CSV table of C-alpha atoms in Angstrom, one decimal:
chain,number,residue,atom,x,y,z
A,95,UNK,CA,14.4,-14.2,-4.8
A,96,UNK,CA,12.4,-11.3,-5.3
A,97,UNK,CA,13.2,-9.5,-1.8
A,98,UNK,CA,17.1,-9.7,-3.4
A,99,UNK,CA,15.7,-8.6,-6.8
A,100,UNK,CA,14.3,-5.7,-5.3
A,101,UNK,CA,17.5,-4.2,-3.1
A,102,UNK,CA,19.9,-4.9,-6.1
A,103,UNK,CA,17.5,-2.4,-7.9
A,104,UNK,CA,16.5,0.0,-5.3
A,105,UNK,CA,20.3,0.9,-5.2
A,106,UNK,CA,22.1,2.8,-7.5
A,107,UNK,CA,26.2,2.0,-7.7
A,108,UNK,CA,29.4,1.4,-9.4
A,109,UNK,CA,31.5,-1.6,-10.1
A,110,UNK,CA,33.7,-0.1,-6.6
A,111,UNK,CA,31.2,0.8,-4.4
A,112,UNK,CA,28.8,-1.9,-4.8
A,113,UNK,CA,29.6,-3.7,-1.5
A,114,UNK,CA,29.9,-0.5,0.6
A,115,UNK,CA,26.8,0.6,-0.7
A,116,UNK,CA,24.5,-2.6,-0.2
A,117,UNK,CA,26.1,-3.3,3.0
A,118,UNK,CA,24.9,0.4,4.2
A,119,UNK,CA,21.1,-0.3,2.5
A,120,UNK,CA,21.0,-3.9,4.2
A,121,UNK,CA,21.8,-2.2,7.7
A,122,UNK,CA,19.5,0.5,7.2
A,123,UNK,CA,16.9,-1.6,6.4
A,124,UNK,CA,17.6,-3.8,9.2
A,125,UNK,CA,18.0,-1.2,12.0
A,126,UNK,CA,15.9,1.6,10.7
A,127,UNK,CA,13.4,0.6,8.4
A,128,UNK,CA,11.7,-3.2,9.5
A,129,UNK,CA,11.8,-1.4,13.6
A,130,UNK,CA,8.9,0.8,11.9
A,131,UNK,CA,6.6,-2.1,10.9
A,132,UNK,CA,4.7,-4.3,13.5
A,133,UNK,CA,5.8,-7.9,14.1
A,134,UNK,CA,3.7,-10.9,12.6
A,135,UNK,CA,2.8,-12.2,15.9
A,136,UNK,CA,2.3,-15.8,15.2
A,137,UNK,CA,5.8,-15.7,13.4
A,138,UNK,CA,7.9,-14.0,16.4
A,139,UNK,CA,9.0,-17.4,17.2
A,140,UNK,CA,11.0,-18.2,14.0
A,141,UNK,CA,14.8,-17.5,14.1
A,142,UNK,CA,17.7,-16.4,11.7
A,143,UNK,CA,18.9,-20.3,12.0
A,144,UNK,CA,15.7,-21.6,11.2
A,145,UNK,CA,15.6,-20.1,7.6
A,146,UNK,CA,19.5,-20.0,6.9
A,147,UNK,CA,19.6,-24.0,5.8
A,148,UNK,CA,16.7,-23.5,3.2
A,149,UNK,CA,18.7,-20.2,2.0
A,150,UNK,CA,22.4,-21.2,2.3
A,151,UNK,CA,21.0,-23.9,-0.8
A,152,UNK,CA,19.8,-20.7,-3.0
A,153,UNK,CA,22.2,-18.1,-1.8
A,154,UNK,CA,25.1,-18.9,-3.8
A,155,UNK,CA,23.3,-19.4,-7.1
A,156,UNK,CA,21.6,-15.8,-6.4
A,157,UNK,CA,24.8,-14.0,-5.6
A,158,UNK,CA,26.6,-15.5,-8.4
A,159,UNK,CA,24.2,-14.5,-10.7
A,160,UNK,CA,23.9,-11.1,-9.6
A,161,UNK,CA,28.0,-11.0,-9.7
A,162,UNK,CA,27.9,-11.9,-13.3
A,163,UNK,CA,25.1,-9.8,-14.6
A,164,UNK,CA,26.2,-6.4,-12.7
A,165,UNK,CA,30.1,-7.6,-13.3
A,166,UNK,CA,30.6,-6.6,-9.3
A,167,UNK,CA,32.9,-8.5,-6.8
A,168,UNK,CA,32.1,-8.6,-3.1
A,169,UNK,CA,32.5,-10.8,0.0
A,170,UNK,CA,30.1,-13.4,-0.4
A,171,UNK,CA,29.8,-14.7,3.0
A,172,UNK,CA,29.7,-11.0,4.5
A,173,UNK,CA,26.7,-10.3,1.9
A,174,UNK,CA,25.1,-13.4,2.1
A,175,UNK,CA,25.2,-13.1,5.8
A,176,UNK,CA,23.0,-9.5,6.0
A,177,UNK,CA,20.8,-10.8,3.1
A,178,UNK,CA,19.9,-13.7,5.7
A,179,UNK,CA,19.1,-10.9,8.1
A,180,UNK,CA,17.5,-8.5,6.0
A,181,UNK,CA,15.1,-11.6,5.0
A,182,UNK,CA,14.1,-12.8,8.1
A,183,UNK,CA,13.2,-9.1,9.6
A,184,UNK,CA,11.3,-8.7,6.7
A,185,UNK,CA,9.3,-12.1,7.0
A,186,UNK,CA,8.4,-11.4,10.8
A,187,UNK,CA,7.2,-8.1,10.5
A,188,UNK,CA,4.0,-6.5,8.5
A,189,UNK,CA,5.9,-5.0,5.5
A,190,UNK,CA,4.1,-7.1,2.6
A,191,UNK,CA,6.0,-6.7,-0.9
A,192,UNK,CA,3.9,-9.3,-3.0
A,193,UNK,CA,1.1,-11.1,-1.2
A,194,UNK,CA,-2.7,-12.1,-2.6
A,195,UNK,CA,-5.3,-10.1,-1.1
A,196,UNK,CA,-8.4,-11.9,1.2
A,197,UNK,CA,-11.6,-10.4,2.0
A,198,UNK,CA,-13.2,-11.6,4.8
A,199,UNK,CA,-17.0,-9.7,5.1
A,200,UNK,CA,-20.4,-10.6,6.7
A,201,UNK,CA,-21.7,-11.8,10.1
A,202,UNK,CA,-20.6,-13.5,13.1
A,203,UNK,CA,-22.8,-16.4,14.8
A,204,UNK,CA,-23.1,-13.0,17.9
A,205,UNK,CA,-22.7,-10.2,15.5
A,206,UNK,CA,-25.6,-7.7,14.6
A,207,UNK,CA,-23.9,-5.4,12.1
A,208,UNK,CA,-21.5,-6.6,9.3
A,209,UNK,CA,-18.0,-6.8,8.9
A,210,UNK,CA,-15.2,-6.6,7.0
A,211,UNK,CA,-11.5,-8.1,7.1
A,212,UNK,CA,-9.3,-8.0,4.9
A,213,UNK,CA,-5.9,-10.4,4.9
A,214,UNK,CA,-2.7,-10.2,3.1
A,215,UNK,CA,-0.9,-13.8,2.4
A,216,UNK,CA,2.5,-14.1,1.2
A,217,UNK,CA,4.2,-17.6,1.5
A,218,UNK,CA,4.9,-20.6,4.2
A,219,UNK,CA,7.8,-20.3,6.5
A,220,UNK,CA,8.8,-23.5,8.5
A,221,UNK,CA,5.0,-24.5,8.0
A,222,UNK,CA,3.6,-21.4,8.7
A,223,UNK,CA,1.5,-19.1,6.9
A,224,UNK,CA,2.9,-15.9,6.6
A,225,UNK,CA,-0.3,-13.7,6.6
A,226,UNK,CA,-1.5,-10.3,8.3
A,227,UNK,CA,-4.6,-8.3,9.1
A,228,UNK,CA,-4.6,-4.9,6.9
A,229,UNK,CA,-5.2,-2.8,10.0
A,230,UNK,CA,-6.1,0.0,7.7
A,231,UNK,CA,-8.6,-1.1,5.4
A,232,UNK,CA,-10.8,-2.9,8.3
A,233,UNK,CA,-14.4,-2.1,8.6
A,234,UNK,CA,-17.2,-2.2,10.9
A,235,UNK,CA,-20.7,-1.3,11.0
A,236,UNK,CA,-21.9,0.1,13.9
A,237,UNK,CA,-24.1,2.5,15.5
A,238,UNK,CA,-21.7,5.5,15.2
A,239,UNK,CA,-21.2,4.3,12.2
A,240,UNK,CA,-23.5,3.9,9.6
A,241,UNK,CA,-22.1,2.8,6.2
A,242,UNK,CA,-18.5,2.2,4.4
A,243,UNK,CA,-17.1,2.2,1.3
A,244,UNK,CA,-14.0,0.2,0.6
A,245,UNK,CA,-12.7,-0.2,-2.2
A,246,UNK,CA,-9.5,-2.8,-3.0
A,247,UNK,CA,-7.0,-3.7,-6.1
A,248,UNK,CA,-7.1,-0.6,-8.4
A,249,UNK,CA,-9.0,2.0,-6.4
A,250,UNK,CA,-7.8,4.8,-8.2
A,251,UNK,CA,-11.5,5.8,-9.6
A,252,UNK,CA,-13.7,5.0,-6.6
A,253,UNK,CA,-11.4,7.5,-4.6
A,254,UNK,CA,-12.1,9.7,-6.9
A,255,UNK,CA,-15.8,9.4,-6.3
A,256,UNK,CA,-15.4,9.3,-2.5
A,257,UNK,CA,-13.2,12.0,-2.4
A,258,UNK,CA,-14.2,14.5,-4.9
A,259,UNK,CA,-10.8,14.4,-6.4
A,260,UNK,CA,-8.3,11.9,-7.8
A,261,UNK,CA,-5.4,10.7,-5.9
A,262,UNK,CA,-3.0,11.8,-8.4
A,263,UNK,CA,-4.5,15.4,-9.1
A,264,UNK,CA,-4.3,15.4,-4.8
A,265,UNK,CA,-0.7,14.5,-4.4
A,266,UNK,CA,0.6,16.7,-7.6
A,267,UNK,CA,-1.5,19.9,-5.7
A,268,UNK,CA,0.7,19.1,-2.4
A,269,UNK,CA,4.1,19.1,-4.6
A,270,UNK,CA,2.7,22.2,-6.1
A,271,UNK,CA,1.8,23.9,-2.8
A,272,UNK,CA,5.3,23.1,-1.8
A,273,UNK,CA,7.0,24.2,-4.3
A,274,UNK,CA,5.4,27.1,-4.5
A,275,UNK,CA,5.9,27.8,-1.0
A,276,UNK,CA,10.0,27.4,-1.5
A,277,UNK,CA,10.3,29.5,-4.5
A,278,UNK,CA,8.4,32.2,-2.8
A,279,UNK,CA,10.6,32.1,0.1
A,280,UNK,CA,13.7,32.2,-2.2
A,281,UNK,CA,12.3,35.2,-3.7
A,282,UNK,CA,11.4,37.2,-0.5
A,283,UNK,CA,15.1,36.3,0.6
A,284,UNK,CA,16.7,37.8,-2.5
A,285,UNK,CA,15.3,40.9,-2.5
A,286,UNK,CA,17.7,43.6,-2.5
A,287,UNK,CA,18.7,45.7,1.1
A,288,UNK,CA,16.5,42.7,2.9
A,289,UNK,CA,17.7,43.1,6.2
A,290,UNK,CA,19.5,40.6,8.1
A,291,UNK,CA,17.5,39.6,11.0
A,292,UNK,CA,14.4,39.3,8.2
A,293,UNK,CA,16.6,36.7,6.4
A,294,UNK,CA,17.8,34.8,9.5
A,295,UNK,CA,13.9,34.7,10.4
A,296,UNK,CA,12.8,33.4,7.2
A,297,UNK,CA,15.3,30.8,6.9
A,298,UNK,CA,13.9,29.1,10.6
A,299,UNK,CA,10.4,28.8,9.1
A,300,UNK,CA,9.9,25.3,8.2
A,301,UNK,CA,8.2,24.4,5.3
A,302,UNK,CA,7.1,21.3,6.4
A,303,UNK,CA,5.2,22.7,8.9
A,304,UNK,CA,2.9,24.6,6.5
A,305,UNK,CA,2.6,21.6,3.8
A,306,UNK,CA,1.2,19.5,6.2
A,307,UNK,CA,-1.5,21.7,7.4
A,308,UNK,CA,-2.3,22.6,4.0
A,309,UNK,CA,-2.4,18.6,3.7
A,310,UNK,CA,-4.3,18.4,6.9
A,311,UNK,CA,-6.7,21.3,5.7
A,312,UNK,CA,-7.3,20.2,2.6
A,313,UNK,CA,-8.1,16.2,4.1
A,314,UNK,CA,-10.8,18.1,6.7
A,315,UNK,CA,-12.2,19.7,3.7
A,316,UNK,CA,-12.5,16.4,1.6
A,317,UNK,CA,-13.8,14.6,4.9
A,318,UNK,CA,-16.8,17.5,5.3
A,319,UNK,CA,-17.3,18.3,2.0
A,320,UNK,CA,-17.4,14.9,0.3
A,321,UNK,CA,-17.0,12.4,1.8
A,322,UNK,CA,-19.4,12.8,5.0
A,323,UNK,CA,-22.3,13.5,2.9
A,324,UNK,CA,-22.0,10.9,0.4
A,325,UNK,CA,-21.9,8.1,3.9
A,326,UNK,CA,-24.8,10.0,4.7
A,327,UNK,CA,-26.8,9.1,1.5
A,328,UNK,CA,-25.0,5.6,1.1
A,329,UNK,CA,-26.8,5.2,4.8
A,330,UNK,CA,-30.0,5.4,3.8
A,331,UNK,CA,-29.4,3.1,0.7
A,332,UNK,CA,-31.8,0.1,-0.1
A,333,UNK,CA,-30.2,-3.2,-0.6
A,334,UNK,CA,-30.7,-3.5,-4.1
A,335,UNK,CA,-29.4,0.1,-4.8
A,336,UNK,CA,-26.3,-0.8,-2.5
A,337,UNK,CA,-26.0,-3.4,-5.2
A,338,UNK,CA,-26.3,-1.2,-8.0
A,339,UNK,CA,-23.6,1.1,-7.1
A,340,UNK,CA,-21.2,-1.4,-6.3
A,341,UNK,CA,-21.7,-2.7,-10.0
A,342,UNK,CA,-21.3,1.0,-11.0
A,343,UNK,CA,-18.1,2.0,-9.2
A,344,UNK,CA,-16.2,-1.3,-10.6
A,345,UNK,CA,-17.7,-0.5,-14.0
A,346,UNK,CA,-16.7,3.0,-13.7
A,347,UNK,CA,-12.9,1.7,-13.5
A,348,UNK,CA,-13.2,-0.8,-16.1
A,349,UNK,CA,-14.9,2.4,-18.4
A,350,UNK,CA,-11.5,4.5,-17.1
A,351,UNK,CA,-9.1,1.4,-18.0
A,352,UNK,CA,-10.5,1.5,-21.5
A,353,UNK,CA,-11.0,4.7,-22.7
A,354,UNK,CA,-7.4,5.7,-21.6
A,355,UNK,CA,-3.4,4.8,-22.3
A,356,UNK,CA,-4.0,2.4,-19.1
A,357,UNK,CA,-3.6,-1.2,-19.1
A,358,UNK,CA,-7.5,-3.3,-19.4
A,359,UNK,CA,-6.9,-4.8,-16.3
A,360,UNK,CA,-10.7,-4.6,-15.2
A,361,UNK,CA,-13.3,-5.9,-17.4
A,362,UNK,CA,-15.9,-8.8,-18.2
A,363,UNK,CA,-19.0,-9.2,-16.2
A,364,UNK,CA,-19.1,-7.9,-12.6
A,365,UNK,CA,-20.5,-10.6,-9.9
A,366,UNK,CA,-22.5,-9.2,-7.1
A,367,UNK,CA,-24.0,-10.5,-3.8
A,368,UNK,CA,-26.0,-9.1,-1.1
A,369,UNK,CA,-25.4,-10.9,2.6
A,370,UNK,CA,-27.9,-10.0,4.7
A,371,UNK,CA,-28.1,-11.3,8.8
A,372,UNK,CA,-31.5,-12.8,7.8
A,373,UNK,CA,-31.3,-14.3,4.6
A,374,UNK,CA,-27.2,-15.0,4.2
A,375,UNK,CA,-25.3,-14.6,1.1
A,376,UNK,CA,-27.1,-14.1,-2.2
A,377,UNK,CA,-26.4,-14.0,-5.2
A,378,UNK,CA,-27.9,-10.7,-7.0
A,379,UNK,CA,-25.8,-11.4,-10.6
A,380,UNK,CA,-23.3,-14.3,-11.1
A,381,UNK,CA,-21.3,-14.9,-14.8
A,382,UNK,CA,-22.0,-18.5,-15.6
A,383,UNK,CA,-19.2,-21.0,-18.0
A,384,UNK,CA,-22.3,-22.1,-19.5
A,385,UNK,CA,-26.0,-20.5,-21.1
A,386,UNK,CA,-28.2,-21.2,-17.8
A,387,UNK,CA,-31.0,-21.3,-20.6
A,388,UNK,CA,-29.7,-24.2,-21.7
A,389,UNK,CA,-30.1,-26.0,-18.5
C-alpha cells in the first residue's frame, strides 16, 4: 500500500521507539491533519467496517513485511487498527497523494463563455469512484474576467512566464528574507550595554508577521506588475495566436527539460485544439501513427 509506504518513511525512528512514534504520527494525522481537508461528499457514507474486510486480507502481509525489512517489533492489532483509521480518513477527504489528472474545458448546452474543470481520480472504494474537483485550479470566463492561463503537470516554466519569476528563485528569496530578518535581530540583541527593556521588546516582535507581508507584498507586486498586464494582452488575443502560444509555453518546458540536468519528461509533437461556442472542438495540429500523405 502506498498510503503505508509513505508514513513508514515520513517518520524517522529506532528499533525501540518505532511503535510510540507511528502511533503518535497515525493520531496526528487522524485528529489534526485529515480535519484540515474537505470531505469527498459522495464518499461521507462509507465507514471504517466497510473497508476493514478488504484490508484485514492485506494488512498482515504489509506489517510483516515492514517488521522484517526495518527489523522493528510492535503490536500488530494495535497498529493495524490506526492504519485502518488513518486509511479511511484519508479516502473520504480531499487530500489526493497519487491520482490521474482530468481536464474538463469548453461549453455548456446554456453557457456563453468557456469553462474549465479540472478532476483528480484516485481508485474505487466499495464501487465508488474516489474523485474530487481541484477547487483551486478551476476557471471561468466571464465578464469580469476576461482570459486565463492555466497551466497543469510540470508548470514550473509557464509560472515563470506568468509571474515574472520562477517558483523556486520566489520561495529561496522568502527563506532568504527570513533569514535575514533572524540574524539581524540576533545581531541588534547582542550588541553590548543594549538595554534591557530594548531586548525584551525585540524578542516580542514576530518574525512571521513581517515574512508574510513581505510574501503578501511581493504577490501584489507579481499580481500588478506581471501578471495583470500579460491577462490584459492574452485578452485581446486572436484564436489562432491563442493557439500559438499554448504550443509555445509547452515547448518552452520541453526546451527547459532538455537543455538542463532535468529529467525529458516533455517532448514529441504538441497537439492543439481551438473549441469555439460556434464551431465546437477543432483540431488546429494533431500527431498522427501514420504519414496522412499516405492516405
Amino acid at each position: 500500500m502506498s498510503f503505508i509506504n509513505g508514513v513508514v518513511h515520513s517518520i524517522k525512528f529506532n528499533n525501540n521507539n518505532f511503535q510510540a512514534i507511528i502511533l503518535a504520527f497515525l493520531n496526528n494525522y487522524i485528529e489534526k491533519e485529515m480535519p484540515s481537508h474537505s470531505k469527498i461528499k459522495h464518499l461521507e457514507g462509507i465507514k471504517e467496517k466497510d473497508i476493514q474486510s478488504v484490508l484485514d486480507k492485506h494488512l498482515p502481509d504489509t506489517i510483516n513485511l515492514i517488521k522484517k525489512r526495518l527489523d522493528v517489533e510492535f503490536d500488530d492489532k494495535l497498529i493495524a487498527k490506526k492504519l485502518i483509521s488513518a486509511y479511511h480518513q484519508y479516502i473520504t477527504h480531499d487530500q489526493f497523494l497519487n491520482f490521474s489528472g482530468l481536464i474538463f474545458s469548453g461549453y455548456g448546452e446554456k453557457e456563453l463563455f468557456p469553462r474549465l474543470i479540472p478532476v483528480n481520480v484516485s481508485i474505487v472504494i466499495e464501487n465508488q469512484l474516489r474523485f474530487m474537483t481541484d477547487e483551486s485550479k478551476l476557471a471561468e470566463i466571464s465578464i469580469q474576467n476576461n482570459a486565463c492561463i492555466r497551466p497543469f503537470a510540470q508548470t514550473d516554466v509557464i509560472d515563470t512566464i506568468l509571474q515574472g519569476i520562477s517558483p523556486e528563485l520566489n520561495h529561496l528569496s522568502t527563506k532568504v528574507f527570513a533569514d535575514f530578518i533572524s540574524n539581524f535581530l540576533s545581531e541588534i540583541k547582542n550588541i553590548d550595554q543594549m538595554p534591557e527593556p530594548v531586548i525584551n521588546k525585540l524578542n516580542e516582535l514576530k518574525v512571521e508577521k513581517y515574512i508574510q507581508e513581505y510574501q503578501d507584498e511581493f504577490g501584489n507586486i507579481i499580481s500588478q506588475k506581471y501578471v495583470n498586464p500579460l491577462m490584459g494582452a492574452v485578452s485581446q488575443l486572436s484564436k489562432e495566436d491563442l493557439a500559438e502560444m499554448a504550443e509555445s509555453l509547452v515547448y518552452l518546458t520541453y526546451l527547459k527539460r532538455r537543455f538542463t540536468m532535468a529529467e525529458e519528461s516533455v517532448g514529441g509533437p504538441v497537439d492543439i485544439a481551438i473549441i469555439t461556442k460556434g464551431d465546437g472542438f477543432v483540431w488546429i495540429k494533431r500527431k498522427h501513427y501514420f504519414d496522412p500523405q499516405l492516405n
